[in-house]
Short mmCIF file of C-alpha atoms and ligand atoms in Angstrom, two decimals:
data_model
loop_
_atom_site.label_atom_id
_atom_site.label_comp_id
_atom_site.label_asym_id
_atom_site.label_seq_id
_atom_site.Cartn_x
_atom_site.Cartn_y
_atom_site.Cartn_z
CA MET A 1 5.09 32.69 -21.45
CA ALA A 2 1.48 32.19 -20.49
CA PHE A 3 0.49 30.66 -17.54
CA ASN A 4 -2.18 28.21 -17.66
CA ARG A 5 -4.81 27.54 -14.68
CA VAL A 6 -3.10 24.31 -14.05
CA ASP A 7 0.49 26.18 -13.72
CA ILE A 8 -0.75 28.78 -11.43
CA GLU A 9 -2.18 26.41 -9.60
CA THR A 10 0.39 24.12 -9.20
CA LYS A 11 3.03 26.97 -8.02
CA PHE A 12 0.90 28.39 -5.09
CA ARG A 13 0.71 24.26 -3.80
CA ARG A 14 4.47 24.13 -4.73
CA ASN A 15 5.50 27.08 -3.48
CA ILE A 16 3.48 28.70 -0.62
CA LEU A 17 0.93 26.51 0.34
CA LEU A 18 2.61 23.17 0.62
CA PRO A 19 5.84 24.68 2.77
CA ILE A 20 3.71 26.56 5.09
CA TYR A 21 1.64 23.51 5.67
CA TRP A 22 4.09 21.31 6.16
CA LYS A 23 6.82 23.33 8.10
CA TYR A 24 4.69 25.70 10.00
CA ILE A 25 1.44 23.78 10.39
CA LYS A 26 2.58 20.67 11.13
CA HIS A 27 6.00 20.85 11.72
CA TRP A 28 6.93 17.52 9.63
CA ARG A 29 10.30 17.14 8.08
CA VAL A 30 8.64 16.07 4.56
CA LEU A 31 10.29 18.45 2.14
CA GLU A 32 13.74 18.07 4.42
CA TYR A 33 13.81 14.17 3.97
CA TYR A 34 12.57 14.78 0.41
CA LYS A 35 15.50 16.72 -0.39
CA LYS A 36 17.51 13.70 1.04
CA LEU A 37 15.88 10.82 -1.14
CA LYS A 38 16.63 13.29 -4.04
CA GLU A 39 20.68 13.58 -3.14
CA TYR A 40 20.63 9.45 -2.06
CA GLN A 41 19.54 8.37 -5.17
CA TRP A 42 22.74 10.03 -6.82
CA LYS A 43 25.09 8.17 -4.22
CA THR A 44 26.88 5.02 -4.70
CA ILE A 45 25.95 1.36 -3.88
CA GLU A 46 28.66 0.87 -1.59
CA GLU A 47 27.32 4.94 -0.06
CA ASN A 48 23.79 3.83 0.37
CA ARG A 49 24.91 0.70 1.93
CA ASN A 50 26.76 2.34 4.33
CA LEU A 51 23.54 5.10 5.20
CA GLN A 52 21.49 1.69 4.95
CA ARG A 53 23.87 0.04 7.51
CA LYS A 54 23.89 3.21 10.19
CA LYS A 55 19.88 2.90 9.92
CA LEU A 56 20.07 -1.10 10.32
CA PHE A 57 21.80 -0.52 13.47
CA GLU A 58 20.59 2.52 14.92
CA LEU A 59 16.92 0.61 14.60
CA VAL A 60 17.78 -2.63 16.26
CA LYS A 61 19.77 -0.94 18.99
CA TYR A 62 17.22 1.17 19.86
CA ALA A 63 14.33 -1.75 20.08
CA GLY A 64 17.07 -3.87 22.04
CA GLN A 65 17.18 -0.95 24.55
CA ASN A 66 13.67 -0.14 24.70
CA ILE A 67 10.69 -2.71 23.10
CA PRO A 68 10.02 -5.84 25.29
CA TYR A 69 9.92 -8.10 22.43
CA TYR A 70 13.47 -7.42 21.22
CA LYS A 71 15.02 -7.21 24.56
CA GLN A 72 13.66 -10.50 24.93
CA ILE A 73 15.05 -12.06 21.67
CA ILE A 74 18.17 -10.89 22.04
CA GLN A 75 18.45 -11.58 25.87
CA LYS A 76 17.14 -15.29 25.10
CA ASN A 77 19.23 -15.92 21.81
CA ASN A 78 22.48 -13.99 23.35
CA ILE A 79 22.50 -12.33 20.19
CA ARG A 80 25.60 -9.58 19.82
CA PHE A 81 25.70 -7.14 17.07
CA SER A 82 27.79 -4.50 15.99
CA GLU A 83 27.48 -1.64 12.94
CA ASP A 84 30.16 -3.55 11.10
CA THR A 85 28.74 -7.00 11.11
CA ILE A 86 25.00 -5.60 11.11
CA PHE A 87 23.78 -7.09 7.73
CA GLU A 88 24.94 -10.69 9.34
CA ASP A 89 24.12 -10.02 12.84
CA ILE A 90 20.15 -9.53 11.53
CA LYS A 91 20.41 -13.25 10.70
CA LYS A 92 19.97 -14.17 13.80
CA PHE A 93 16.66 -12.58 14.83
CA PRO A 94 13.23 -14.51 14.23
CA ILE A 95 11.06 -13.73 11.53
CA LEU A 96 8.42 -11.50 12.69
CA THR A 97 5.32 -13.08 11.12
CA LYS A 98 1.52 -11.29 11.42
CA ASP A 99 1.12 -14.30 14.07
CA ILE A 100 3.37 -13.10 16.44
CA ILE A 101 2.70 -8.92 15.90
CA ARG A 102 -1.30 -10.60 17.33
CA LYS A 103 -0.18 -13.08 20.38
CA ASN A 104 3.27 -10.28 21.23
CA PHE A 105 1.31 -7.10 20.62
CA ASP A 106 1.72 -5.40 24.01
CA GLN A 107 5.32 -6.00 23.76
CA LEU A 108 6.20 -4.78 20.18
CA TYR A 109 5.50 -0.95 20.80
CA LYS A 110 6.27 2.14 22.80
CA PHE A 111 5.26 5.48 22.65
CA LYS A 112 7.45 8.00 22.21
CA ASP A 113 5.83 10.48 21.71
CA ASN A 114 2.23 11.81 20.95
CA THR A 115 2.51 11.51 17.53
CA TYR A 116 1.79 7.37 16.80
CA TYR A 117 -1.53 6.55 15.56
CA ARG A 118 -2.99 2.81 14.32
CA ASN A 119 -2.56 1.17 11.43
CA THR A 120 -3.60 -1.84 9.92
CA THR A 121 -3.36 -4.56 7.28
CA SER A 122 -5.34 -7.60 6.00
CA GLY A 123 -2.33 -8.80 3.87
CA SER A 124 -3.13 -11.42 1.78
CA THR A 125 -3.06 -14.43 3.72
CA GLY A 126 -6.37 -12.60 5.30
CA GLU A 127 -5.49 -12.18 8.70
CA PRO A 128 -5.50 -8.72 9.87
CA ALA A 129 -2.76 -7.20 12.39
CA ILE A 130 -2.37 -3.73 13.81
CA PHE A 131 0.55 -1.58 13.86
CA TYR A 132 1.58 1.11 14.98
CA GLN A 133 3.38 3.73 13.36
CA ASP A 134 4.47 8.08 14.12
CA ARG A 135 5.10 10.89 12.73
CA HIS A 136 8.38 10.18 11.83
CA CYS A 137 7.57 6.94 9.94
CA LEU A 138 4.81 9.18 7.86
CA GLU A 139 6.97 12.05 6.97
CA TRP A 140 9.60 9.25 5.49
CA GLN A 141 6.42 7.77 3.47
CA ILE A 142 4.96 11.17 2.12
CA ALA A 143 8.87 12.30 1.41
CA THR A 144 9.23 8.76 -0.62
CA LYS A 145 5.84 9.09 -2.08
CA LEU A 146 6.68 13.01 -3.80
CA LEU A 147 10.04 11.04 -4.75
CA PHE A 148 8.71 7.69 -6.87
CA ASP A 149 5.88 10.68 -8.17
CA GLU A 150 9.04 13.02 -9.42
CA TRP A 151 10.78 9.77 -11.34
CA ALA A 152 6.95 9.66 -13.15
CA GLY A 153 7.45 13.01 -13.85
CA ARG A 154 5.31 14.57 -11.79
CA LYS A 155 6.54 17.55 -9.55
CA VAL A 156 5.41 18.58 -6.07
CA GLY A 157 2.60 20.40 -6.16
CA GLU A 158 1.26 19.50 -9.97
CA PRO A 159 -1.94 17.61 -9.91
CA ILE A 160 -2.70 14.42 -9.46
CA VAL A 161 -5.91 11.67 -10.03
CA LYS A 162 -6.04 8.66 -7.72
CA LEU A 163 -8.39 6.12 -8.46
CA TRP A 164 -8.25 4.49 -5.56
CA GLY A 165 -10.54 3.11 -3.07
CA ALA A 166 -12.29 5.50 -1.22
CA ILE A 167 -15.09 3.44 1.47
CA ASP A 168 -16.42 7.34 2.89
CA ASP A 169 -18.04 7.70 -0.74
CA ILE A 170 -20.08 4.92 -0.92
CA LEU A 171 -20.83 4.79 3.00
CA LYS A 172 -21.32 8.50 3.61
CA GLY A 173 -22.69 9.75 -0.04
CA SER A 174 -18.39 11.45 0.13
CA ARG A 175 -15.70 12.64 1.81
CA GLY A 176 -16.43 15.73 3.30
CA ILE A 177 -15.28 19.31 3.63
CA ARG A 178 -11.73 17.63 5.09
CA GLY A 179 -11.59 15.67 1.93
CA TYR A 180 -11.96 18.53 -0.44
CA LEU A 181 -9.67 20.91 1.56
CA LYS A 182 -7.21 17.81 1.66
CA GLN A 183 -7.58 17.71 -2.18
CA GLN A 184 -7.11 21.67 -2.90
CA LEU A 185 -4.09 21.52 -0.40
CA TYR A 186 -1.96 18.25 -2.08
CA GLY A 187 -3.73 18.55 -5.63
CA VAL A 188 -5.49 15.00 -5.65
CA THR A 189 -8.40 14.01 -6.42
CA THR A 190 -9.75 10.51 -5.71
CA LEU A 191 -11.72 8.88 -7.86
CA ASN A 192 -13.45 6.10 -5.98
CA SER A 193 -12.71 2.84 -7.46
CA TYR A 194 -14.28 0.46 -4.88
CA MET A 195 -17.65 1.55 -6.72
CA MET A 196 -17.45 1.86 -10.56
CA THR A 197 -20.85 2.39 -12.26
CA GLU A 198 -21.61 3.22 -15.80
CA LYS A 199 -22.50 7.08 -14.78
CA ASN A 200 -19.52 6.83 -12.24
CA LEU A 201 -16.82 6.03 -15.02
CA TYR A 202 -18.24 8.48 -17.22
CA ASP A 203 -17.61 10.83 -14.51
CA TYR A 204 -14.37 9.94 -14.02
CA VAL A 205 -13.74 10.60 -17.74
CA GLN A 206 -14.73 14.17 -17.58
CA ARG A 207 -13.40 15.12 -14.27
CA ILE A 208 -9.92 14.12 -15.84
CA ASN A 209 -9.99 15.58 -18.73
CA LYS A 210 -11.03 18.51 -16.37
CA ILE A 211 -8.29 18.69 -13.79
CA LYS A 212 -5.66 17.54 -16.68
CA PRO A 213 -3.54 15.73 -14.06
CA ARG A 214 0.64 14.50 -14.51
CA LEU A 215 0.18 11.49 -13.09
CA ILE A 216 -2.40 8.97 -12.24
CA LEU A 217 -2.07 6.87 -9.34
CA ALA A 218 -4.68 3.35 -9.90
CA TYR A 219 -5.02 -0.39 -8.41
CA SER A 220 -3.60 -2.01 -11.44
CA ASN A 221 -6.92 -3.59 -12.05
CA SER A 222 -9.25 -0.64 -11.44
CA ILE A 223 -7.38 1.37 -14.30
CA ASP A 224 -7.65 -1.67 -16.27
CA GLU A 225 -11.40 -1.44 -16.07
CA LEU A 226 -11.60 2.61 -16.88
CA CYS A 227 -9.17 1.45 -19.97
CA ARG A 228 -11.43 -0.67 -21.27
CA PHE A 229 -14.53 1.35 -20.70
CA ILE A 230 -13.10 4.32 -22.71
CA GLN A 231 -12.28 2.13 -25.71
CA GLU A 232 -15.59 0.38 -25.52
CA GLN A 233 -17.64 3.77 -25.43
CA ASP A 234 -14.72 5.42 -27.81
CA LEU A 235 -14.61 8.23 -25.24
CA SER A 236 -11.87 11.01 -25.72
CA VAL A 237 -9.47 11.53 -22.64
CA TYR A 238 -6.60 13.46 -21.32
CA PHE A 239 -3.40 12.36 -21.81
CA PRO A 240 -1.53 12.33 -18.16
CA LYS A 241 2.51 11.99 -18.62
CA ALA A 242 2.61 8.60 -16.36
CA ILE A 243 -0.04 6.38 -14.88
CA MET A 244 1.30 4.50 -12.33
CA THR A 245 -0.35 1.31 -10.32
CA SER A 246 -0.17 -0.24 -7.30
CA ALA A 247 -1.98 -2.67 -5.29
CA GLY A 248 -2.00 -5.79 -7.61
CA VAL A 249 -0.30 -7.09 -10.23
CA LEU A 250 0.56 -5.37 -13.13
CA PHE A 251 -0.17 -7.78 -15.89
CA PRO A 252 1.00 -7.22 -19.04
CA GLU A 253 -1.97 -7.04 -21.19
CA PHE A 254 -3.02 -4.17 -18.16
CA ARG A 255 -0.11 -2.55 -19.23
CA LYS A 256 -0.54 -2.80 -23.00
CA ARG A 257 -3.69 -1.25 -22.97
CA ILE A 258 -3.20 1.54 -20.50
CA GLU A 259 -0.29 2.85 -23.01
CA GLU A 260 -3.23 2.49 -25.81
CA VAL A 261 -5.66 4.16 -24.22
CA PHE A 262 -3.66 7.01 -22.54
CA HIS A 263 -0.56 7.11 -24.69
CA ALA A 264 1.76 7.70 -21.53
CA LEU A 265 4.66 6.00 -19.57
CA VAL A 266 3.60 2.99 -17.36
CA PHE A 267 4.71 3.16 -13.89
CA ASP A 268 4.62 0.09 -11.21
CA CYS A 269 4.59 0.59 -7.63
CA TYR A 270 5.13 -1.59 -4.98
CA GLY A 271 3.53 -0.90 -1.43
CA SER A 272 1.97 -1.71 1.48
CA ARG A 273 -0.09 -0.17 4.17
CA GLU A 274 2.55 -2.06 7.01
CA VAL A 275 5.42 -0.42 5.37
CA GLY A 276 4.55 2.30 3.19
CA ASP A 277 5.52 2.48 -0.62
CA ILE A 278 8.72 0.21 -0.92
CA ALA A 279 9.96 0.08 -4.69
CA CYS A 280 9.15 1.86 -7.66
CA ASN A 281 10.52 1.73 -11.55
CA CYS A 282 12.45 4.23 -12.89
CA GLU A 283 11.74 5.64 -16.43
CA LYS A 284 14.43 3.81 -17.55
CA THR A 285 13.29 -0.10 -16.87
CA ASP A 286 10.38 -1.99 -15.33
CA GLU A 287 12.34 -3.66 -12.68
CA LEU A 288 11.72 -1.87 -9.16
CA HIS A 289 14.65 0.42 -7.79
CA LEU A 290 14.46 0.04 -3.33
CA ILE A 291 15.53 3.00 -1.40
CA PRO A 292 18.07 1.58 0.94
CA GLN A 293 17.44 4.03 3.76
CA ILE A 294 14.13 3.60 4.11
CA HIS A 295 13.68 -0.31 3.89
CA TYR A 296 16.06 -3.46 4.25
CA LEU A 297 14.94 -5.99 2.22
CA GLU A 298 15.92 -9.67 2.30
CA ILE A 299 15.04 -12.33 0.46
CA LEU A 300 14.93 -15.92 1.84
CA ASN A 301 14.24 -18.82 -0.44
CA ASP A 302 11.95 -21.84 0.51
CA SER A 303 14.70 -23.46 2.61
CA GLY A 304 14.79 -20.10 4.66
CA LYS A 305 17.90 -19.63 2.96
CA GLU A 306 19.20 -16.31 1.35
CA ALA A 307 17.92 -16.42 -1.62
CA ASN A 308 20.33 -16.32 -4.89
CA GLN A 309 20.31 -13.43 -7.74
CA GLY A 310 17.73 -14.43 -9.73
CA GLU A 311 15.85 -16.97 -7.33
CA SER A 312 12.49 -15.94 -5.87
CA GLY A 313 11.72 -16.22 -2.53
CA GLU A 314 9.64 -14.39 0.61
CA ILE A 315 10.18 -11.26 0.95
CA ILE A 316 11.43 -10.09 4.64
CA ILE A 317 11.22 -6.24 5.36
CA THR A 318 12.81 -4.59 8.28
CA LEU A 319 11.59 -0.75 8.09
CA LEU A 320 14.57 1.10 9.07
CA THR A 321 11.88 4.39 10.02
CA ASN A 322 9.14 3.69 12.68
CA TYR A 323 10.95 4.07 16.14
CA THR A 324 7.13 3.16 17.56
CA MET A 325 6.69 -0.19 16.71
CA PRO A 326 9.92 -1.74 15.40
CA LEU A 327 9.35 -4.00 12.34
CA ILE A 328 12.53 -6.37 11.87
CA ARG A 329 12.54 -9.23 9.73
CA TYR A 330 8.84 -8.65 9.01
CA ASN A 331 7.06 -11.11 6.48
CA ILE A 332 5.18 -9.04 4.55
CA GLU A 333 3.71 -12.22 2.75
CA ASP A 334 4.87 -11.79 -0.90
CA ARG A 335 7.77 -13.03 -3.40
CA GLY A 336 9.83 -11.59 -4.87
CA VAL A 337 13.12 -11.61 -6.54
CA PHE A 338 16.20 -9.47 -6.40
CA SER A 339 18.19 -8.53 -9.37
CA LYS A 340 21.74 -7.46 -9.60
CA ALA A 341 21.06 -5.42 -13.07
CA LYS A 342 22.54 -1.55 -13.03
CA CYS A 343 20.11 0.95 -14.45
CA SER A 344 20.92 3.05 -17.31
CA CYS A 345 19.09 5.98 -15.02
CA GLY A 346 22.10 6.11 -13.09
CA ARG A 347 20.53 5.91 -9.87
CA GLU A 348 22.36 2.91 -7.84
CA PHE A 349 19.05 1.75 -6.09
CA PRO A 350 18.83 -1.65 -5.53
CA PHE A 351 16.52 -3.67 -7.81
CA LEU A 352 13.69 -5.88 -6.69
CA LYS A 353 12.65 -7.65 -10.20
CA LYS A 354 9.38 -8.59 -9.51
CA VAL A 355 7.08 -9.25 -6.70
CA GLU A 356 4.46 -11.87 -7.43
CA GLY A 357 1.20 -12.48 -4.89
CA ARG A 358 -0.80 -9.23 -4.20
CA ILE A 359 -4.01 -10.19 -6.57
CA ARG A 360 -6.81 -8.23 -6.28
CA ASN A 361 -10.31 -9.58 -7.04
CA ILE A 362 -13.62 -7.58 -8.22
CA PHE A 363 -17.10 -8.08 -7.92
CA ARG A 364 -19.80 -7.29 -9.94
CA ASN A 365 -23.11 -6.64 -9.04
CA LYS A 366 -27.03 -6.74 -11.21
CA LYS A 367 -26.10 -3.45 -12.85
CA GLY A 368 -22.89 -4.07 -13.78
CA ASP A 369 -21.42 -2.03 -11.45
CA ILE A 370 -18.02 -2.95 -10.73
CA ILE A 371 -16.72 -2.67 -6.78
CA ASP A 372 -13.20 -3.31 -6.04
CA GLY A 373 -12.79 -6.58 -3.26
CA GLY A 374 -10.58 -3.89 -1.22
CA PHE A 375 -13.96 -2.91 -0.37
CA PHE A 376 -15.39 -5.73 1.61
CA ILE A 377 -12.05 -5.91 3.41
CA GLU A 378 -12.13 -2.26 5.00
CA LEU A 379 -15.06 -3.24 6.34
CA PHE A 380 -13.43 -5.17 8.71
CA TYR A 381 -10.89 -3.51 9.21
CA PHE A 382 -10.33 -2.77 13.20
CA ARG A 383 -12.58 -5.69 14.36
CA ASP A 384 -10.67 -7.00 16.91
CA TYR A 385 -12.40 -10.20 17.53
CA LEU A 386 -11.79 -11.55 14.22
CA LYS A 387 -8.52 -14.12 13.12
CA LYS A 388 -9.63 -14.34 9.12
CA VAL A 389 -12.46 -13.31 6.55
CA GLN A 390 -12.83 -13.70 3.63
CA VAL A 391 -15.56 -12.69 1.36
CA ILE A 392 -17.04 -14.87 -1.87
CA GLN A 393 -19.43 -13.62 -4.47
CA LYS A 394 -21.57 -16.63 -5.34
CA ASP A 395 -24.36 -14.89 -7.28
CA TYR A 396 -24.59 -11.49 -8.20
CA ASP A 397 -27.20 -11.19 -5.04
CA PHE A 398 -25.71 -13.41 -3.07
CA ILE A 399 -22.39 -13.03 -1.14
CA VAL A 400 -21.33 -15.37 1.33
CA VAL A 401 -18.74 -14.23 4.46
CA ASN A 402 -16.51 -16.98 5.90
CA LEU A 403 -14.90 -15.81 9.62
CA VAL A 404 -12.79 -17.20 11.64
CA LEU A 405 -13.30 -15.91 15.35
CA LYS A 406 -9.98 -15.05 17.42
CA ASP A 407 -12.69 -14.54 20.31
CA HIS A 408 -15.68 -16.65 20.54
CA GLN A 409 -16.59 -14.36 23.98
CA LYS A 410 -17.12 -11.62 21.58
CA ILE A 411 -20.12 -13.26 19.62
CA LYS A 412 -22.60 -10.38 20.22
CA VAL A 413 -20.75 -7.31 19.59
CA ALA A 414 -19.91 -9.32 16.30
CA ASN A 415 -23.44 -10.20 15.14
CA THR A 416 -24.16 -6.36 16.03
CA ASP A 417 -21.64 -5.54 13.52
CA PHE A 418 -22.64 -7.95 11.16
CA LYS A 419 -25.84 -6.02 10.98
CA GLU A 420 -24.00 -3.10 10.44
CA ILE A 421 -21.88 -4.54 7.80
CA ASP A 422 -24.74 -6.48 6.18
CA LYS A 423 -26.38 -2.88 5.46
CA LYS A 424 -23.16 -1.30 4.25
CA ILE A 425 -22.65 -4.46 2.00
CA LYS A 426 -25.76 -3.61 0.17
CA LEU A 427 -24.92 -0.42 -0.34
CA ALA A 428 -22.75 -1.41 -2.96
CA MET A 429 -24.07 -4.81 -4.38
CA GLY A 430 -28.03 -3.87 -4.16
CA ASN A 431 -30.60 -4.16 -1.62
CA GLU A 432 -32.08 -7.63 -2.58
CA THR A 433 -28.42 -9.14 -2.28
CA GLU A 434 -28.50 -11.62 0.67
CA ILE A 435 -25.38 -12.14 2.88
CA LYS A 436 -24.31 -14.96 4.69
CA PHE A 437 -22.24 -14.70 7.59
CA ASN A 438 -20.31 -18.03 8.29
CA ILE A 439 -18.84 -18.39 11.30
CA VAL A 440 -16.08 -21.44 10.72
CA ASP A 441 -12.88 -22.83 12.15
CA GLU A 442 -10.28 -22.34 9.66
CA ILE A 443 -10.16 -21.13 5.87
CA LYS A 444 -8.52 -24.04 3.90
CA PRO A 445 -5.99 -21.86 0.80
CA SER A 446 -6.91 -22.76 -2.86
CA PRO A 447 -5.21 -26.38 -4.16
CA SER A 448 -2.55 -23.80 -5.32
CA GLY A 449 -2.08 -22.82 -1.89
CA LYS A 450 -2.74 -19.27 -1.77
CA TYR A 451 -5.58 -17.97 0.71
CA LEU A 452 -8.12 -15.43 -1.15
CA ARG A 453 -9.83 -12.86 0.47
CA THR A 454 -11.97 -12.32 -1.74
CA PHE A 455 -13.18 -13.54 -4.73
CA SER A 456 -15.95 -13.51 -6.93
CA GLN A 457 -17.19 -16.97 -8.62
CA ILE A 458 -19.77 -14.23 -11.68
CA ASP A 459 -17.63 -14.67 -14.50
CA PRO A 460 -14.56 -17.57 -14.61
CA GLN A 461 -13.47 -16.23 -17.66
CA ASP A 462 -12.84 -12.91 -16.60
CA LYS A 463 -8.69 -12.30 -15.98
CA ASN A 464 -9.08 -11.30 -12.17
CA PHE A 465 -10.61 -14.83 -11.65
CA ARG A 466 -6.96 -16.02 -11.30
CA GLU A 467 -7.84 -19.71 -9.06
ZN1 LIG B 1 16.85 3.14 -12.64
#
């Protein structure tokens, strides 16, 4: 049997590079956890539920002993809990919102060792919050990704193309040597979806044809734009085994177009920065399998009670792997529906039927380049004085940024930052763009009640323009 280039590189990565890197250089337990997840998926629903019970109890116990916020909650509400009754006991804990996290931040974490790192999310309500995570959590997150990739037919080390936000590509021109080495190591090539010019889109198609990825991972609206471009230009493109979309709603028309262009299976993954990948569909269904050993999910209806099967409600997540800053009953600000269906794939992981929310927006500049709304949001990450931000494209060369400040004392810092952000927005939108920064007392949600972080008023017919 003759091996081609992709096979040889894959084998080298899978059998030599990655095991050495994870095990001996980083001392990460990624492969061990991945193996565990592969076993868990074939356990019965009761066995998985028992493993989840244990993990949930251990996390709550640890938080109650070590994290000041939870110590107080337990004392104040006189909460008693045990391993046997933890699924009932957990309901006595209040919902953790981003607002509570911001107000009680210093009470919410304790560093166990020096493997912690800072993460942030803007969330669908546009209020950024900061989180600490640690290596243990990261190892499980990588293992989860490997499992979901495997469901989509991509084995460890096989090439992936990611059509994803890469802010440095716009601001610095490239991702540098570290980015290149990471790409070689993991077999992941990132094509920047924050900035999709016609030239870039041509280039992306050529690179996909050269790399021959097993899997393309993409923001749902970005892959849809790429598909339209391929159709309009009548280009020929390599067919990967699968396309996996994330970060945004996979509309049926997106799915249809992806299937037409790439002749590949389409997978949908639900995840977020603060809790990692949560659920993904398998090859047999469009519904999303959850991993009970990583996340404990509740869905609460509009009266705050446990939603019935098929009833839509707010998704409340307990992340079972992060002990540095435990998120217990965290409101992720998405809505979803539990499904009781059994999957013909044989995996007894529970099902999330659908996730609502997560609408992303795209902007267009005068040249017709497509700029993902995520680009603008990322420019405002880690600005501690900010409470809320909203970026609106009023015209091809006019952007309005509405900001609610948390700390008015820091207006000087903010003004300096705005100058720098102004330049960065111009890099993407064009030099002639006017950018107006408005400091406001509040940002009102749209008439439907949904608060939009970014939206463009350019093309109301565009399917991404939702409100
Ligand atoms: Zn399945």
